[in-house]
Short mmCIF file of C-alpha atoms and ligand atoms in Angstrom, two decimals:
data_model
loop_
_atom_site.label_atom_id
_atom_site.label_comp_id
_atom_site.label_asym_id
_atom_site.label_seq_id
_atom_site.Cartn_x
_atom_site.Cartn_y
_atom_site.Cartn_z
CA MET A 1 -2.26 -8.92 -15.74
CA VAL A 2 -3.07 -11.34 -18.57
CA THR A 3 -5.60 -13.81 -17.26
CA PRO A 4 -5.00 -17.50 -17.91
CA TRP A 5 -8.30 -18.00 -19.73
CA ARG A 6 -7.33 -15.41 -22.28
CA LYS A 7 -4.23 -17.42 -23.15
CA ASN A 8 -6.58 -20.36 -23.75
CA CYS A 9 -8.94 -18.51 -26.07
CA SER A 10 -7.33 -19.79 -29.24
CA ALA A 11 -7.51 -23.35 -27.97
CA THR A 12 -11.16 -23.30 -26.90
CA HIS A 13 -12.96 -21.02 -29.28
CA GLY A 14 -13.21 -23.39 -32.23
CA LEU A 15 -15.06 -26.03 -30.17
CA PRO A 16 -18.76 -26.42 -30.93
CA HIS A 17 -21.29 -25.93 -28.14
CA LYS A 18 -22.01 -29.70 -28.21
CA LEU A 19 -18.48 -30.45 -27.06
CA ALA A 20 -18.76 -27.95 -24.23
CA ARG A 21 -21.99 -29.71 -23.16
CA THR A 22 -20.57 -33.20 -23.21
CA ALA A 23 -17.30 -32.26 -21.57
CA GLY A 24 -19.01 -31.30 -18.34
CA LYS A 25 -19.87 -28.12 -16.55
CA GLY A 26 -16.30 -27.06 -15.72
CA ILE A 27 -15.15 -27.04 -19.33
CA ALA A 28 -18.44 -25.48 -20.46
CA ARG A 29 -17.87 -22.64 -17.99
CA LEU A 30 -14.29 -22.18 -19.18
CA PHE A 31 -15.45 -22.24 -22.78
CA LEU A 32 -18.14 -19.64 -22.14
CA MET A 33 -15.79 -17.47 -20.07
CA SER A 34 -13.40 -17.36 -23.01
CA LEU A 35 -16.18 -15.87 -25.15
CA THR A 36 -17.88 -13.56 -22.71
CA TYR A 37 -15.18 -11.24 -21.46
CA ALA A 38 -16.01 -12.53 -17.98
CA THR A 39 -12.89 -11.09 -16.35
CA GLU A 40 -13.25 -7.77 -18.15
CA ARG A 41 -16.87 -7.57 -16.98
CA GLN A 42 -15.90 -8.16 -13.35
CA VAL A 43 -13.04 -5.67 -13.44
CA ALA A 44 -15.15 -3.05 -15.23
CA VAL A 45 -18.08 -3.41 -12.81
CA ALA A 46 -15.72 -3.22 -9.82
CA ALA A 47 -14.01 -0.13 -11.24
CA VAL A 48 -17.28 1.65 -12.08
CA ARG A 49 -18.73 0.78 -8.70
CA ARG A 50 -15.74 2.23 -6.83
CA ALA A 51 -15.91 5.34 -9.01
CA CYS A 52 -19.67 5.69 -8.30
CA ALA A 53 -19.01 5.53 -4.55
CA LEU A 54 -16.40 8.25 -5.01
CA THR A 55 -18.61 10.56 -7.09
CA SER A 56 -21.54 10.13 -4.65
CA SER A 57 -19.27 11.07 -1.77
CA VAL A 58 -17.92 14.08 -3.71
CA PHE A 59 -21.50 15.19 -4.30
CA ASN A 60 -22.44 14.80 -0.64
CA LYS A 61 -19.32 16.56 0.63
CA LEU A 62 -18.85 19.29 -1.96
CA VAL A 63 -22.24 20.00 -3.47
CA ARG A 64 -24.66 19.35 -0.66
CA ASN A 65 -22.60 20.69 2.23
CA GLU A 66 -20.64 23.53 0.69
CA THR A 67 -21.85 26.86 -0.56
CA LEU A 68 -21.28 26.86 -4.28
CA THR A 69 -21.73 29.64 -6.74
CA LYS A 70 -24.04 28.86 -9.65
CA ASP A 71 -21.14 28.41 -12.07
CA ASP A 72 -18.84 26.59 -9.67
CA LYS A 73 -17.53 23.54 -11.53
CA SER A 74 -15.07 22.44 -8.84
CA PRO A 75 -16.99 19.37 -7.59
CA VAL A 76 -17.26 18.10 -11.16
CA THR A 77 -13.57 18.72 -11.74
CA VAL A 78 -12.58 16.95 -8.52
CA GLY A 79 -14.96 14.05 -9.22
CA ASP A 80 -13.94 13.70 -12.88
CA PHE A 81 -10.20 13.55 -12.22
CA SER A 82 -10.38 11.27 -9.21
CA ALA A 83 -12.87 8.85 -10.82
CA GLN A 84 -10.62 8.63 -13.91
CA ALA A 85 -7.57 8.01 -11.67
CA VAL A 86 -9.42 5.16 -9.91
CA ILE A 87 -10.72 3.44 -13.03
CA ASN A 88 -7.49 3.81 -15.00
CA THR A 89 -5.43 2.48 -12.08
CA ILE A 90 -7.62 -0.64 -11.95
CA LEU A 91 -7.60 -1.13 -15.74
CA GLY A 92 -3.84 -0.51 -15.85
CA ARG A 93 -3.25 -3.27 -13.28
CA ALA A 94 -5.76 -5.77 -14.67
CA PHE A 95 -5.06 -5.25 -18.40
CA PRO A 96 -1.71 -3.50 -18.79
CA SER A 97 -1.64 -3.92 -22.57
CA ASP A 98 -5.00 -2.27 -23.16
CA ALA A 99 -5.30 1.36 -24.29
CA ILE A 100 -7.68 3.81 -22.63
CA VAL A 101 -9.50 6.68 -24.34
CA GLY A 102 -10.57 8.83 -21.40
CA GLU A 103 -12.03 12.30 -21.25
CA GLU A 104 -9.50 13.90 -18.87
CA ASP A 105 -5.73 14.50 -18.76
CA SER A 106 -3.65 15.66 -15.83
CA ALA A 107 -2.03 18.79 -17.31
CA ASP A 108 -4.06 21.15 -15.09
CA LEU A 109 -3.30 19.09 -12.00
CA ARG A 110 0.43 18.98 -12.66
CA ALA A 111 0.67 22.77 -13.11
CA PRO A 112 1.80 24.69 -9.99
CA SER A 113 -1.62 26.41 -9.92
CA GLY A 114 -3.28 22.97 -9.66
CA GLU A 115 -1.63 21.97 -6.40
CA ALA A 116 -4.71 22.28 -4.16
CA LEU A 117 -6.88 20.45 -6.68
CA ARG A 118 -4.19 17.78 -7.11
CA SER A 119 -4.00 17.00 -3.38
CA ARG A 120 -7.79 16.73 -3.19
CA VAL A 121 -7.88 14.38 -6.20
CA VAL A 122 -5.02 12.26 -4.86
CA ALA A 123 -6.67 11.89 -1.43
CA LEU A 124 -10.06 10.95 -2.90
CA ALA A 125 -8.65 8.50 -5.46
CA HIS A 126 -6.38 6.93 -2.86
CA ASP A 127 -9.30 6.42 -0.46
CA ALA A 128 -11.49 4.93 -3.19
CA LEU A 129 -8.75 2.52 -4.30
CA THR A 130 -7.71 1.36 -0.85
CA SER A 131 -11.12 0.70 0.73
CA GLU A 132 -11.80 -2.90 1.80
CA LEU A 133 -12.05 -5.53 -0.93
CA GLU A 134 -15.62 -6.53 -1.76
CA PRO A 135 -16.39 -10.19 -2.52
CA GLY A 136 -15.04 -11.00 -5.99
CA GLU A 137 -12.59 -8.10 -6.10
CA GLN A 138 -8.90 -8.98 -6.43
CA GLU A 139 -5.84 -7.32 -4.93
CA ALA A 140 -4.10 -7.83 -8.29
CA TRP A 141 -6.34 -5.06 -9.66
CA GLY A 142 -4.46 -2.54 -7.50
CA ILE A 143 -7.25 -2.20 -4.94
CA GLY A 144 -7.65 -2.89 -1.24
CA PRO A 145 -5.96 -1.65 1.96
CA ALA A 146 -2.65 -3.38 1.14
CA HIS A 147 -2.01 -0.93 -1.71
CA SER A 148 -0.61 2.56 -1.66
CA HIS A 149 -0.72 4.95 -4.62
CA THR A 150 1.59 7.94 -4.95
CA ALA A 151 0.48 11.25 -6.44
CA ASP A 152 2.72 10.63 -9.46
CA GLU A 153 1.24 7.18 -10.03
CA LEU A 154 -2.27 8.60 -9.90
CA MET A 155 -1.39 11.44 -12.32
CA ASP A 156 0.16 8.86 -14.68
CA ALA A 157 -2.99 6.76 -14.35
CA ILE A 158 -5.14 9.74 -15.43
CA ASP A 159 -2.86 10.25 -18.45
CA ARG A 160 -3.18 6.62 -19.48
CA GLY A 161 -6.52 7.86 -20.88
CA SER A 162 -4.93 10.00 -23.58
CA HIS A 163 -4.91 7.31 -26.28
CA PRO A 164 -5.93 8.73 -29.69
CA GLY A 165 -8.40 5.90 -30.40
CA GLY A 166 -8.67 4.20 -33.78
CA ARG A 167 -9.12 0.68 -35.02
CA ALA A 168 -6.40 -0.94 -32.90
CA GLY A 169 -7.63 -3.46 -30.42
CA ARG A 170 -7.41 -6.91 -29.03
CA ALA A 171 -8.55 -9.50 -31.52
CA ARG A 172 -12.09 -10.70 -30.93
CA ALA A 173 -12.41 -14.18 -29.48
CA SER A 174 -13.73 -15.32 -32.86
CA SER A 175 -10.61 -14.25 -34.70
CA ILE A 176 -7.99 -15.22 -32.16
CA ARG A 177 -7.47 -18.55 -33.89
CA ALA A 178 -6.30 -16.71 -36.98
CA LEU A 179 -3.63 -14.78 -35.09
CA PRO A 180 -0.02 -15.04 -36.16
CA ARG A 181 1.94 -17.44 -34.00
CA THR A 182 4.72 -15.22 -32.67
CA ASP A 183 4.24 -14.03 -29.09
CA SER A 184 4.99 -10.40 -29.82
CA MET A 185 2.42 -10.21 -32.62
CA ARG A 186 -0.16 -12.04 -30.53
CA ARG A 187 0.34 -9.56 -27.68
CA ALA A 188 0.02 -6.62 -30.07
CA ARG A 189 -3.24 -7.95 -31.53
CA ARG A 190 -4.65 -8.66 -28.10
CA ALA A 191 -4.51 -5.09 -26.83
CA GLY A 192 -8.04 -3.73 -26.37
CA MET A 193 -9.24 -0.16 -26.12
CA TRP A 194 -11.35 1.10 -23.26
CA THR A 195 -13.44 4.26 -23.45
CA LEU A 196 -14.07 6.15 -20.23
CA ASP A 197 -16.26 9.06 -19.25
CA PRO A 198 -15.71 9.38 -15.50
CA ILE A 199 -18.67 11.73 -15.00
CA ASP A 200 -20.98 11.86 -17.97
CA GLY A 201 -23.69 14.49 -17.55
CA THR A 202 -21.74 16.94 -15.40
CA LYS A 203 -24.66 19.38 -15.29
CA GLY A 204 -26.95 16.65 -13.98
CA PHE A 205 -24.32 15.71 -11.39
CA LEU A 206 -24.26 19.28 -10.08
CA ARG A 207 -28.06 19.49 -9.99
CA GLY A 208 -28.26 16.22 -8.02
CA GLU A 209 -30.01 14.64 -11.00
CA GLN A 210 -28.86 12.01 -13.47
CA TYR A 211 -25.22 11.43 -14.31
CA ALA A 212 -23.29 8.28 -15.16
CA VAL A 213 -19.86 6.68 -14.86
CA CYS A 214 -19.35 5.11 -18.28
CA LEU A 215 -16.83 2.46 -19.35
CA ALA A 216 -16.66 0.33 -22.51
CA LEU A 217 -14.26 -2.14 -24.10
CA VAL A 218 -13.84 -1.68 -27.85
CA VAL A 219 -12.09 -4.37 -29.88
CA ASP A 220 -11.42 -3.94 -33.59
CA ALA A 221 -13.77 -0.90 -33.54
CA ARG A 222 -16.65 -3.01 -32.17
CA VAL A 223 -17.94 -2.39 -28.64
CA GLU A 224 -17.80 -5.73 -26.80
CA LEU A 225 -18.60 -4.66 -23.25
CA GLY A 226 -20.37 -1.66 -21.76
CA VAL A 227 -20.86 -0.68 -18.12
CA ILE A 228 -22.86 2.37 -17.06
CA GLY A 229 -23.05 3.24 -13.37
CA CYS A 230 -26.03 5.46 -12.57
CA PRO A 231 -25.90 6.45 -8.88
CA ASN A 232 -29.14 8.49 -9.06
CA LEU A 233 -31.25 6.35 -11.38
CA PRO A 234 -34.26 4.81 -9.61
CA ALA A 235 -33.87 1.05 -9.34
CA SER A 236 -37.07 0.57 -11.31
CA SER A 237 -38.72 2.80 -13.88
CA SER A 238 -42.10 2.43 -12.17
CA SER A 239 -40.67 4.03 -9.01
CA SER A 240 -39.06 7.00 -10.78
CA SER A 241 -41.58 9.52 -9.47
CA ASP A 242 -41.22 8.27 -5.88
CA ALA A 243 -38.49 10.35 -4.19
CA ALA A 244 -38.07 7.75 -1.44
CA ALA A 245 -37.61 4.82 -3.90
CA PRO A 246 -34.17 3.17 -3.91
CA ARG A 247 -31.75 4.78 -6.32
CA GLY A 248 -28.55 3.62 -7.92
CA CYS A 249 -27.94 0.89 -10.45
CA ILE A 250 -25.38 -0.40 -12.89
CA VAL A 251 -26.29 -1.61 -16.34
CA VAL A 252 -23.92 -4.03 -18.04
CA ALA A 253 -23.89 -5.50 -21.53
CA VAL A 254 -21.55 -8.07 -23.04
CA ARG A 255 -21.82 -8.56 -26.81
CA GLY A 256 -23.78 -11.72 -27.51
CA HIS A 257 -24.74 -12.23 -23.87
CA GLY A 258 -27.45 -9.71 -23.19
CA ALA A 259 -27.95 -6.54 -21.18
CA HIS A 260 -28.51 -6.65 -17.44
CA GLN A 261 -29.25 -4.29 -14.57
CA LEU A 262 -27.71 -4.74 -11.11
CA PRO A 263 -28.15 -2.80 -7.89
CA LEU A 264 -25.03 -0.69 -7.26
CA ALA A 265 -24.17 -2.87 -4.28
CA ALA A 266 -24.72 -6.28 -5.95
CA PRO A 267 -21.91 -8.86 -5.73
CA LEU A 268 -19.56 -8.80 -8.72
CA SER A 269 -20.67 -12.24 -9.85
CA ALA A 270 -24.39 -11.34 -9.83
CA ALA A 271 -26.02 -11.77 -13.24
CA GLY A 272 -28.68 -9.10 -12.56
CA THR A 273 -32.03 -8.60 -14.24
CA ARG A 274 -32.12 -9.09 -18.00
CA LEU A 275 -33.13 -5.98 -19.93
CA ALA A 276 -35.21 -6.01 -23.12
CA ILE A 277 -36.73 -3.09 -24.99
CA PRO A 278 -40.47 -3.71 -25.36
CA THR A 279 -42.31 -2.95 -28.59
CA LEU A 280 -44.16 0.28 -27.91
CA GLY A 281 -46.93 1.88 -29.96
CA ALA A 282 -46.92 5.62 -30.74
CA ALA A 283 -49.29 6.31 -27.84
CA GLU A 284 -46.79 4.80 -25.37
CA LEU A 285 -43.66 6.50 -26.74
CA SER A 286 -41.87 9.42 -25.14
CA LEU A 287 -38.61 10.77 -26.57
CA LEU A 288 -35.59 10.52 -24.27
CA GLU A 289 -33.47 13.62 -24.83
CA SER A 290 -30.80 15.89 -23.31
CA VAL A 291 -31.63 18.47 -20.68
CA GLU A 292 -29.02 20.83 -22.14
CA LYS A 293 -30.22 22.68 -25.26
CA ALA A 294 -26.60 23.04 -26.42
CA HIS A 295 -26.23 19.23 -26.69
CA ALA A 296 -29.11 18.40 -29.02
CA LYS A 297 -31.56 20.19 -31.30
CA LEU A 298 -34.63 19.77 -29.11
CA SER A 299 -36.90 21.79 -31.42
CA PHE A 300 -36.23 19.21 -34.15
CA ASN A 301 -37.03 16.41 -31.70
CA ALA A 302 -40.47 17.98 -31.16
CA ARG A 303 -41.03 17.96 -34.93
CA VAL A 304 -40.03 14.28 -35.16
CA ALA A 305 -42.32 13.44 -32.24
CA ARG A 306 -45.24 15.09 -34.03
CA VAL A 307 -44.54 13.22 -37.30
CA LEU A 308 -44.33 9.96 -35.33
CA GLY A 309 -47.64 10.66 -33.60
CA VAL A 310 -46.04 10.80 -30.16
CA THR A 311 -48.30 12.60 -27.71
CA ARG A 312 -46.43 12.12 -24.43
CA PRO A 313 -44.02 14.89 -23.41
CA PRO A 314 -40.28 14.19 -23.81
CA THR A 315 -38.30 12.72 -20.93
CA ARG A 316 -35.29 14.97 -20.39
CA MET A 317 -32.34 13.40 -18.63
CA ASP A 318 -28.60 14.09 -18.55
CA SER A 319 -25.95 11.52 -19.46
CA GLN A 320 -25.99 7.94 -20.70
CA ALA A 321 -28.61 7.21 -18.05
CA LYS A 322 -30.84 7.77 -21.13
CA TYR A 323 -29.46 4.59 -22.68
CA ALA A 324 -30.02 2.73 -19.40
CA ALA A 325 -33.61 3.99 -19.22
CA LEU A 326 -34.27 3.03 -22.85
CA ALA A 327 -32.80 -0.46 -22.37
CA ARG A 328 -35.22 -1.22 -19.57
CA GLY A 329 -38.27 -0.03 -21.47
CA ASP A 330 -38.61 3.67 -20.63
CA GLY A 331 -39.43 6.18 -23.37
CA GLY A 332 -38.87 3.98 -26.40
CA VAL A 333 -36.63 6.37 -28.38
CA TYR A 334 -33.38 8.21 -27.60
CA LEU A 335 -32.95 11.00 -30.14
CA ARG A 336 -29.89 13.27 -30.27
CA MET A 337 -29.82 15.58 -33.27
CA PRO A 338 -26.77 17.82 -33.84
CA THR A 339 -27.18 21.49 -33.08
CA GLY A 340 -25.26 22.56 -36.18
CA THR A 341 -22.16 23.86 -34.40
CA GLY A 342 -19.85 21.25 -35.93
CA TYR A 343 -19.46 19.47 -32.57
CA ARG A 344 -18.16 15.93 -32.98
CA GLU A 345 -19.66 13.32 -30.69
CA LYS A 346 -17.08 11.64 -28.43
CA ILE A 347 -16.77 7.85 -28.48
CA TRP A 348 -16.95 7.66 -24.66
CA ASP A 349 -20.41 9.27 -24.75
CA HIS A 350 -21.92 6.44 -26.83
CA ALA A 351 -19.78 3.27 -26.71
CA PRO A 352 -21.29 1.70 -23.54
CA GLY A 353 -24.80 2.86 -24.45
CA SER A 354 -24.66 1.42 -27.96
CA VAL A 355 -23.76 -2.14 -26.90
CA LEU A 356 -26.34 -1.90 -24.11
CA ILE A 357 -29.14 -1.04 -26.54
CA GLU A 358 -28.09 -3.66 -29.08
CA GLU A 359 -27.99 -6.34 -26.39
CA ALA A 360 -31.42 -5.21 -25.15
CA GLY A 361 -32.74 -5.95 -28.65
CA GLY A 362 -32.57 -2.43 -30.05
CA VAL A 363 -30.71 -0.58 -32.80
CA VAL A 364 -28.35 2.41 -32.60
CA THR A 365 -27.38 4.44 -35.68
CA ASP A 366 -26.91 8.03 -36.65
CA SER A 367 -29.92 9.94 -37.96
CA ARG A 368 -29.23 8.76 -41.53
CA GLY A 369 -29.26 5.13 -40.44
CA GLN A 370 -25.47 4.74 -40.57
CA PRO A 371 -23.81 2.66 -37.83
CA LEU A 372 -21.75 4.59 -35.25
CA ASP A 373 -18.05 4.06 -36.04
CA PHE A 374 -15.94 3.64 -32.89
CA GLY A 375 -12.73 3.14 -34.88
CA LEU A 376 -12.17 6.68 -36.15
CA GLY A 377 -10.33 8.15 -33.18
CA ARG A 378 -11.59 9.93 -30.06
CA THR A 379 -14.74 11.11 -31.88
CA LEU A 380 -17.42 9.53 -34.04
CA GLY A 381 -16.18 11.70 -36.92
CA GLU A 382 -18.74 12.97 -39.40
CA ASN A 383 -21.68 11.11 -37.85
CA PHE A 384 -24.98 12.93 -37.86
CA GLY A 385 -26.63 12.53 -34.48
CA VAL A 386 -27.75 9.41 -32.67
CA VAL A 387 -30.99 7.44 -32.87
CA ALA A 388 -31.52 4.54 -30.46
CA ALA A 389 -34.74 2.55 -30.20
CA GLY A 390 -36.28 -0.91 -30.35
CA LYS A 391 -36.03 -2.53 -33.82
CA GLU A 392 -39.55 -1.74 -35.06
CA VAL A 393 -39.61 1.79 -33.68
CA HIS A 394 -36.10 2.61 -34.96
CA SER A 395 -37.00 2.38 -38.67
CA LYS A 396 -40.10 4.51 -38.05
CA VAL A 397 -37.96 7.16 -36.32
CA LEU A 398 -35.51 7.28 -39.26
CA GLU A 399 -38.44 7.81 -41.64
CA ALA A 400 -39.94 10.49 -39.36
CA ILE A 401 -36.56 12.29 -39.30
CA ARG A 402 -36.51 12.31 -43.11
CA VAL A 403 -40.04 13.73 -43.25
CA ALA A 404 -39.27 16.30 -40.54
CA GLN A 405 -36.12 17.44 -42.39
CA GLU A 406 -38.10 17.97 -45.61
CA GLU A 407 -40.74 19.86 -43.66
CA GLU A 408 -38.11 22.05 -41.98
CA ALA A 409 -36.34 22.75 -45.31
CA ARG A 410 -39.70 23.80 -46.90
CA GLU A 411 -40.44 26.14 -44.00
CA GLU A 412 -36.95 27.67 -44.14
CA ALA A 413 -37.25 28.23 -47.89
CA GLN A 414 -40.62 29.94 -47.41
CA GLU A 415 -39.24 32.19 -44.66
CA GLN A 416 -36.39 33.26 -46.96
CA LYS A 417 -38.90 34.22 -49.66
CA LEU A 418 -40.83 36.48 -47.28
P1 AMP B 501 -26.21 14.82 -22.37
O1 AMP B 501 -26.15 14.70 -20.88
O2 AMP B 501 -26.86 13.65 -23.03
O3 AMP B 501 -26.78 16.10 -22.81
O4 AMP B 501 -24.75 14.74 -22.91
C1 AMP B 501 -23.62 15.05 -22.17
C2 AMP B 501 -22.45 15.03 -23.10
O5 AMP B 501 -22.67 15.96 -24.15
C3 AMP B 501 -21.16 15.46 -22.49
O6 AMP B 501 -20.46 14.35 -22.01
C4 AMP B 501 -20.39 16.12 -23.63
O7 AMP B 501 -19.33 15.30 -24.05
C5 AMP B 501 -21.42 16.20 -24.74
N1 AMP B 501 -21.47 17.50 -25.43
C6 AMP B 501 -20.86 18.66 -25.12
N2 AMP B 501 -21.15 19.60 -26.05
C7 AMP B 501 -21.97 19.02 -26.95
C8 AMP B 501 -22.61 19.47 -28.15
N3 AMP B 501 -22.48 20.71 -28.60
N4 AMP B 501 -23.39 18.59 -28.84
C9 AMP B 501 -23.56 17.33 -28.40
N5 AMP B 501 -22.96 16.84 -27.27
C10 AMP B 501 -22.18 17.68 -26.56
MG1 MG B 502 -19.88 12.69 -21.42
#
């Protein structure tokens, strides 16, 4: 549903802040709303929150209470599909013109062999969508007890995530004034592109450790909004070693308007606690890195840490919870070096995290210092790893990577001679 304020963007955006001030609070709020993706933020937080409730319940029902074999991926599969069905249904109702680049498609569920899985996914997604409306949630988003969702509708919702990605997207508020005047062209330019990872960090999910529900809005290849739901992340970094400390938070960033952390159960309108990456010295740094060796070259990270003078052990954590931890001051550096298998990083694994870090005052690039390009398709293309850190630390990490690469090349050359 196109929200009225979006229709007004072209009329309000050119006004200077002074006018918004003198015209009273109501107009100022409208003016700011037109620039801050306020509706998108509310819809995205509501969608991620409902998906987090679903994945937590899948974990409690299927992982905690059922006997699973070590390699049993079924809870992840059930959680992934149903969380994507929930989020895509909500996005499809709230922003029907927007594209979605999601990790899953429904082919396996539609196959005759997928019938049992399909009914489980449909039941879970239906329950998550039709639970009572929370304050701030709207029935127009396809949620609440008045709605009913058929299996076909939910399968179609999952498949709404099969967009190929690219540079298409709704025009940014700043360029809406320059849009062509015809309605059809304006509609075409206003379509945005969401990226979705319904369960990022599937291994962490299965271990009962960190995982995240990750959603971002990309417009003209620039990430404007990022929401990361972390059901198992301690509410504060200082309490992370306390098993009884409250867990579960959502981090949200809107380009130009900061990064914030909210409790999972906070009202939709809550602003939350502002996040800022502190400036850390080498003695306070600890590298945030993957748990899974197949996802990042951890031996190279150790080399970089040594060059940087980092003495603390790395903090290993699954999923984009690493970005959330970094944004609130933990660790100081997120380093993800490619393992050399030719794997291409997926845009849904970094879009929400990148805007979060930038809005928390940090920098995100690949290991050569190049910006991540979210307009190339479903992957980041030929990018070479990911480096995220506060501004001062980031440039030091890039330099340390260069030194570590030279060191590694020298050692490899010597080994070949022997
Ligand atoms: P993490 O929890 O940070 O280790 O990252 C989880 C993400 O790693 C998953 O969502 C996958 O999309 C992604 N992934 C899978 N294989 C690889 C790989 N070979 N290199 C880097 N990332 C990968
Ligand atoms: Mg992922």
